[in-house]
Amino acid sequence: MTAQAKSEKRIFHNNEDCPVRNVVSQIGDKWSMLILFALVDGTERFNALKSRVEGISQRMLTQTLRDLEREGYVSRTVYPEVPVRVEYCLTEMGRDLVKPLYQLVCWAEQHQSDIRLARQAYDERS
């Protein structure tokens, strides 16, 4: 490899300016993508989201929704009713984000059996 080719390779800095660390790490956690996809269907209340994302704890759903809201992907609306009603929906940026994520999900569905076979082959070799 030439010195020029080496210098053209992308460097992933360990700071907030790195889009992989800054953006992808948030949506690449265990729950964020599932919550985003649950909200693609429209506005949801907390308990409805909890029932649609099986296995998530109340605490983890709360934290993940806060993180997604902080990033600008999810909007939280509180209605002054008794009892208080809180609804979550995707923002415009969240809807825009879900589009390429959907391609990833489709790819994962198409290659799930290949991945499973690769894992099995690796485990047998190890």
mmCIF file with all atom_site columns, C-alpha atoms in Angstrom:
data_model
loop_
_atom_site.group_PDB
_atom_site.id
_atom_site.type_symbol
_atom_site.label_atom_id
_atom_site.label_alt_id
_atom_site.label_comp_id
_atom_site.label_asym_id
_atom_site.label_entity_id
_atom_site.label_seq_id
_atom_site.pdbx_PDB_ins_code
_atom_site.Cartn_x
_atom_site.Cartn_y
_atom_site.Cartn_z
_atom_site.occupancy
_atom_site.B_iso_or_equiv
_atom_site.pdbx_formal_charge
_atom_site.auth_seq_id
_atom_site.auth_comp_id
_atom_site.auth_asym_id
_atom_site.auth_atom_id
_atom_site.pdbx_PDB_model_num
ATOM 1   C CA . MET A 1 1   ? 0.000   0.000   0.000  1.00 0.00 ? 1   MET A CA 1
ATOM 2   C CA . THR A 1 2   ? 1.372   3.395   -0.956 1.00 0.00 ? 2   THR A CA 1
ATOM 3   C CA . ALA A 1 3   ? 1.827   6.239   1.495  1.00 0.00 ? 3   ALA A CA 1
ATOM 4   C CA . GLN A 1 4   ? -0.835  8.197   -0.390 1.00 0.00 ? 4   GLN A CA 1
ATOM 5   C CA . ALA A 1 5   ? -3.362  5.334   -0.086 1.00 0.00 ? 5   ALA A CA 1
ATOM 6   C CA . LYS A 1 6   ? -2.653  5.105   3.632  1.00 0.00 ? 6   LYS A CA 1
ATOM 7   C CA . SER A 1 7   ? -3.238  8.829   4.084  1.00 0.00 ? 7   SER A CA 1
ATOM 8   C CA . GLU A 1 8   ? -6.593  8.615   2.225  1.00 0.00 ? 8   GLU A CA 1
ATOM 9   C CA . LYS A 1 9   ? -8.008  6.034   4.593  1.00 0.00 ? 9   LYS A CA 1
ATOM 10  C CA . ARG A 1 10  ? -10.602 7.372   6.939  1.00 0.00 ? 10  ARG A CA 1
ATOM 11  C CA . ILE A 1 11  ? -9.640  7.874   10.564 1.00 0.00 ? 11  ILE A CA 1
ATOM 12  C CA . PHE A 1 12  ? -12.283 7.419   13.241 1.00 0.00 ? 12  PHE A CA 1
ATOM 13  C CA . HIS A 1 13  ? -11.388 9.941   15.915 1.00 0.00 ? 13  HIS A CA 1
ATOM 14  C CA . ASN A 1 14  ? -12.238 9.349   19.542 1.00 0.00 ? 14  ASN A CA 1
ATOM 15  C CA . ASN A 1 15  ? -14.284 12.534  19.964 1.00 0.00 ? 15  ASN A CA 1
ATOM 16  C CA . GLU A 1 16  ? -17.732 13.989  19.291 1.00 0.00 ? 16  GLU A CA 1
ATOM 17  C CA . ASP A 1 17  ? -16.749 15.106  15.786 1.00 0.00 ? 17  ASP A CA 1
ATOM 18  C CA . CYS A 1 18  ? -16.665 11.499  14.606 1.00 0.00 ? 18  CYS A CA 1
ATOM 19  C CA . PRO A 1 19  ? -20.094 10.748  13.079 1.00 0.00 ? 19  PRO A CA 1
ATOM 20  C CA . VAL A 1 20  ? -19.754 7.032   13.730 1.00 0.00 ? 20  VAL A CA 1
ATOM 21  C CA . ARG A 1 21  ? -19.151 7.527   17.424 1.00 0.00 ? 21  ARG A CA 1
ATOM 22  C CA . ASN A 1 22  ? -21.504 10.479  17.739 1.00 0.00 ? 22  ASN A CA 1
ATOM 23  C CA . VAL A 1 23  ? -24.534 9.330   15.750 1.00 0.00 ? 23  VAL A CA 1
ATOM 24  C CA . VAL A 1 24  ? -24.335 5.649   14.970 1.00 0.00 ? 24  VAL A CA 1
ATOM 25  C CA . SER A 1 25  ? -23.470 4.615   18.506 1.00 0.00 ? 25  SER A CA 1
ATOM 26  C CA . GLN A 1 26  ? -26.773 6.072   19.761 1.00 0.00 ? 26  GLN A CA 1
ATOM 27  C CA . ILE A 1 27  ? -29.002 4.338   17.238 1.00 0.00 ? 27  ILE A CA 1
ATOM 28  C CA . GLY A 1 28  ? -26.925 1.170   17.240 1.00 0.00 ? 28  GLY A CA 1
ATOM 29  C CA . ASP A 1 29  ? -27.702 0.223   20.821 1.00 0.00 ? 29  ASP A CA 1
ATOM 30  C CA . LYS A 1 30  ? -29.955 -2.666  21.733 1.00 0.00 ? 30  LYS A CA 1
ATOM 31  C CA . TRP A 1 31  ? -33.261 -0.755  21.828 1.00 0.00 ? 31  TRP A CA 1
ATOM 32  C CA . SER A 1 32  ? -33.170 2.516   19.870 1.00 0.00 ? 32  SER A CA 1
ATOM 33  C CA . MET A 1 33  ? -33.821 1.112   16.402 1.00 0.00 ? 33  MET A CA 1
ATOM 34  C CA . LEU A 1 34  ? -36.708 -0.996  17.680 1.00 0.00 ? 34  LEU A CA 1
ATOM 35  C CA . ILE A 1 35  ? -38.308 2.047   19.291 1.00 0.00 ? 35  ILE A CA 1
ATOM 36  C CA . LEU A 1 36  ? -37.780 4.128   16.160 1.00 0.00 ? 36  LEU A CA 1
ATOM 37  C CA . PHE A 1 37  ? -39.428 1.446   14.031 1.00 0.00 ? 37  PHE A CA 1
ATOM 38  C CA . ALA A 1 38  ? -42.312 1.150   16.480 1.00 0.00 ? 38  ALA A CA 1
ATOM 39  C CA . LEU A 1 39  ? -42.892 4.883   16.059 1.00 0.00 ? 39  LEU A CA 1
ATOM 40  C CA . VAL A 1 40  ? -42.904 4.638   12.252 1.00 0.00 ? 40  VAL A CA 1
ATOM 41  C CA . ASP A 1 41  ? -46.530 3.526   12.531 1.00 0.00 ? 41  ASP A CA 1
ATOM 42  C CA . GLY A 1 42  ? -47.429 6.777   14.281 1.00 0.00 ? 42  GLY A CA 1
ATOM 43  C CA . THR A 1 43  ? -47.733 8.368   17.682 1.00 0.00 ? 43  THR A CA 1
ATOM 44  C CA . GLU A 1 44  ? -47.635 6.005   20.670 1.00 0.00 ? 44  GLU A CA 1
ATOM 45  C CA . ARG A 1 45  ? -48.055 6.241   24.387 1.00 0.00 ? 45  ARG A CA 1
ATOM 46  C CA . PHE A 1 46  ? -45.413 4.827   26.728 1.00 0.00 ? 46  PHE A CA 1
ATOM 47  C CA . ASN A 1 47  ? -47.206 1.586   27.625 1.00 0.00 ? 47  ASN A CA 1
ATOM 48  C CA . ALA A 1 48  ? -48.100 0.913   23.999 1.00 0.00 ? 48  ALA A CA 1
ATOM 49  C CA . LEU A 1 49  ? -44.423 1.224   23.093 1.00 0.00 ? 49  LEU A CA 1
ATOM 50  C CA . LYS A 1 50  ? -43.458 -1.015  25.981 1.00 0.00 ? 50  LYS A CA 1
ATOM 51  C CA . SER A 1 51  ? -45.821 -3.734  24.771 1.00 0.00 ? 51  SER A CA 1
ATOM 52  C CA . ARG A 1 52  ? -44.546 -3.454  21.179 1.00 0.00 ? 52  ARG A CA 1
ATOM 53  C CA . VAL A 1 53  ? -40.855 -3.670  22.121 1.00 0.00 ? 53  VAL A CA 1
ATOM 54  C CA . GLU A 1 54  ? -40.813 -6.995  23.919 1.00 0.00 ? 54  GLU A CA 1
ATOM 55  C CA . GLY A 1 55  ? -38.254 -7.469  26.660 1.00 0.00 ? 55  GLY A CA 1
ATOM 56  C CA . ILE A 1 56  ? -37.515 -3.809  27.326 1.00 0.00 ? 56  ILE A CA 1
ATOM 57  C CA . SER A 1 57  ? -37.801 -2.702  30.931 1.00 0.00 ? 57  SER A CA 1
ATOM 58  C CA . GLN A 1 58  ? -39.694 0.414   31.929 1.00 0.00 ? 58  GLN A CA 1
ATOM 59  C CA . ARG A 1 59  ? -36.450 2.028   33.044 1.00 0.00 ? 59  ARG A CA 1
ATOM 60  C CA . MET A 1 60  ? -34.657 1.237   29.782 1.00 0.00 ? 60  MET A CA 1
ATOM 61  C CA . LEU A 1 61  ? -37.578 2.453   27.669 1.00 0.00 ? 61  LEU A CA 1
ATOM 62  C CA . THR A 1 62  ? -37.643 5.708   29.640 1.00 0.00 ? 62  THR A CA 1
ATOM 63  C CA . GLN A 1 63  ? -33.892 6.236   29.229 1.00 0.00 ? 63  GLN A CA 1
ATOM 64  C CA . THR A 1 64  ? -33.861 5.332   25.540 1.00 0.00 ? 64  THR A CA 1
ATOM 65  C CA . LEU A 1 65  ? -36.797 7.634   24.785 1.00 0.00 ? 65  LEU A CA 1
ATOM 66  C CA . ARG A 1 66  ? -34.992 10.457  26.604 1.00 0.00 ? 66  ARG A CA 1
ATOM 67  C CA . ASP A 1 67  ? -31.838 9.798   24.595 1.00 0.00 ? 67  ASP A CA 1
ATOM 68  C CA . LEU A 1 68  ? -33.768 9.713   21.301 1.00 0.00 ? 68  LEU A CA 1
ATOM 69  C CA . GLU A 1 69  ? -35.551 12.937  22.255 1.00 0.00 ? 69  GLU A CA 1
ATOM 70  C CA . ARG A 1 70  ? -32.229 14.585  23.136 1.00 0.00 ? 70  ARG A CA 1
ATOM 71  C CA . GLU A 1 71  ? -30.817 13.595  19.736 1.00 0.00 ? 71  GLU A CA 1
ATOM 72  C CA . GLY A 1 72  ? -33.837 15.113  18.000 1.00 0.00 ? 72  GLY A CA 1
ATOM 73  C CA . TYR A 1 73  ? -35.311 11.882  16.618 1.00 0.00 ? 73  TYR A CA 1
ATOM 74  C CA . VAL A 1 74  ? -38.345 11.659  18.906 1.00 0.00 ? 74  VAL A CA 1
ATOM 75  C CA . SER A 1 75  ? -40.784 14.265  20.147 1.00 0.00 ? 75  SER A CA 1
ATOM 76  C CA . ARG A 1 76  ? -42.498 13.968  23.529 1.00 0.00 ? 76  ARG A CA 1
ATOM 77  C CA . THR A 1 77  ? -45.833 15.680  24.096 1.00 0.00 ? 77  THR A CA 1
ATOM 78  C CA . VAL A 1 78  ? -47.406 15.964  27.548 1.00 0.00 ? 78  VAL A CA 1
ATOM 79  C CA . TYR A 1 79  ? -51.147 16.631  27.736 1.00 0.00 ? 79  TYR A CA 1
ATOM 80  C CA . PRO A 1 80  ? -52.406 18.285  30.940 1.00 0.00 ? 80  PRO A CA 1
ATOM 81  C CA . GLU A 1 81  ? -55.095 15.743  31.687 1.00 0.00 ? 81  GLU A CA 1
ATOM 82  C CA . VAL A 1 82  ? -55.878 13.629  34.697 1.00 0.00 ? 82  VAL A CA 1
ATOM 83  C CA . PRO A 1 83  ? -54.118 11.288  34.541 1.00 0.00 ? 83  PRO A CA 1
ATOM 84  C CA . VAL A 1 84  ? -51.411 12.973  32.499 1.00 0.00 ? 84  VAL A CA 1
ATOM 85  C CA . ARG A 1 85  ? -51.171 11.657  28.945 1.00 0.00 ? 85  ARG A CA 1
ATOM 86  C CA . VAL A 1 86  ? -47.737 11.498  27.293 1.00 0.00 ? 86  VAL A CA 1
ATOM 87  C CA . GLU A 1 87  ? -47.250 10.636  23.647 1.00 0.00 ? 87  GLU A CA 1
ATOM 88  C CA . TYR A 1 88  ? -44.154 10.017  21.570 1.00 0.00 ? 88  TYR A CA 1
ATOM 89  C CA . CYS A 1 89  ? -43.689 10.419  17.832 1.00 0.00 ? 89  CYS A CA 1
ATOM 90  C CA . LEU A 1 90  ? -40.886 10.654  15.317 1.00 0.00 ? 90  LEU A CA 1
ATOM 91  C CA . THR A 1 91  ? -39.664 14.099  14.401 1.00 0.00 ? 91  THR A CA 1
ATOM 92  C CA . GLU A 1 92  ? -38.908 14.981  10.789 1.00 0.00 ? 92  GLU A CA 1
ATOM 93  C CA . MET A 1 93  ? -35.277 14.061  11.442 1.00 0.00 ? 93  MET A CA 1
ATOM 94  C CA . GLY A 1 94  ? -36.380 10.772  13.016 1.00 0.00 ? 94  GLY A CA 1
ATOM 95  C CA . ARG A 1 95  ? -38.517 9.928   9.971  1.00 0.00 ? 95  ARG A CA 1
ATOM 96  C CA . ASP A 1 96  ? -35.570 10.775  7.744  1.00 0.00 ? 96  ASP A CA 1
ATOM 97  C CA . LEU A 1 97  ? -33.259 8.569   9.820  1.00 0.00 ? 97  LEU A CA 1
ATOM 98  C CA . VAL A 1 98  ? -35.563 5.560   9.635  1.00 0.00 ? 98  VAL A CA 1
ATOM 99  C CA . LYS A 1 99  ? -35.329 5.413   5.834  1.00 0.00 ? 99  LYS A CA 1
ATOM 100 C CA . PRO A 1 100 ? -31.708 4.167   5.616  1.00 0.00 ? 100 PRO A CA 1
ATOM 101 C CA . LEU A 1 101 ? -32.230 2.081   8.745  1.00 0.00 ? 101 LEU A CA 1
ATOM 102 C CA . TYR A 1 102 ? -35.066 0.301   6.958  1.00 0.00 ? 102 TYR A CA 1
ATOM 103 C CA . GLN A 1 103 ? -32.592 -0.713  4.250  1.00 0.00 ? 103 GLN A CA 1
ATOM 104 C CA . LEU A 1 104 ? -30.354 -2.178  6.937  1.00 0.00 ? 104 LEU A CA 1
ATOM 105 C CA . VAL A 1 105 ? -33.261 -4.104  8.434  1.00 0.00 ? 105 VAL A CA 1
ATOM 106 C CA . CYS A 1 106 ? -34.215 -5.466  4.998  1.00 0.00 ? 106 CYS A CA 1
ATOM 107 C CA . TRP A 1 107 ? -30.609 -6.504  4.427  1.00 0.00 ? 107 TRP A CA 1
ATOM 108 C CA . ALA A 1 108 ? -30.538 -8.230  7.820  1.00 0.00 ? 108 ALA A CA 1
ATOM 109 C CA . GLU A 1 109 ? -33.741 -10.125 7.034  1.00 0.00 ? 109 GLU A CA 1
ATOM 110 C CA . GLN A 1 110 ? -32.370 -11.237 3.653  1.00 0.00 ? 110 GLN A CA 1
ATOM 111 C CA . HIS A 1 111 ? -29.048 -12.397 5.118  1.00 0.00 ? 111 HIS A CA 1
ATOM 112 C CA . GLN A 1 112 ? -30.180 -13.757 8.480  1.00 0.00 ? 112 GLN A CA 1
ATOM 113 C CA . SER A 1 113 ? -29.748 -17.401 7.478  1.00 0.00 ? 113 SER A CA 1
ATOM 114 C CA . ASP A 1 114 ? -26.320 -16.691 5.909  1.00 0.00 ? 114 ASP A CA 1
ATOM 115 C CA . ILE A 1 115 ? -25.203 -14.964 9.094  1.00 0.00 ? 115 ILE A CA 1
ATOM 116 C CA . ARG A 1 116 ? -26.491 -17.849 11.200 1.00 0.00 ? 116 ARG A CA 1
ATOM 117 C CA . LEU A 1 117 ? -24.529 -20.329 9.020  1.00 0.00 ? 117 LEU A CA 1
ATOM 118 C CA . ALA A 1 118 ? -21.368 -18.207 9.211  1.00 0.00 ? 118 ALA A CA 1
ATOM 119 C CA . ARG A 1 119 ? -21.633 -18.083 12.997 1.00 0.00 ? 119 ARG A CA 1
ATOM 120 C CA . GLN A 1 120 ? -22.148 -21.823 13.187 1.00 0.00 ? 120 GLN A CA 1
ATOM 121 C CA . ALA A 1 121 ? -19.142 -22.481 10.918 1.00 0.00 ? 121 ALA A CA 1
ATOM 122 C CA . TYR A 1 122 ? -16.982 -20.124 12.982 1.00 0.00 ? 122 TYR A CA 1
ATOM 123 C CA . ASP A 1 123 ? -18.069 -21.723 16.260 1.00 0.00 ? 123 ASP A CA 1
ATOM 124 C CA . GLU A 1 124 ? -17.279 -25.191 14.893 1.00 0.00 ? 124 GLU A CA 1
ATOM 125 C CA . ARG A 1 125 ? -13.776 -24.036 13.893 1.00 0.00 ? 125 ARG A CA 1
ATOM 126 C CA . SER A 1 126 ? -13.091 -22.398 17.236 1.00 0.00 ? 126 SER A CA 1
#
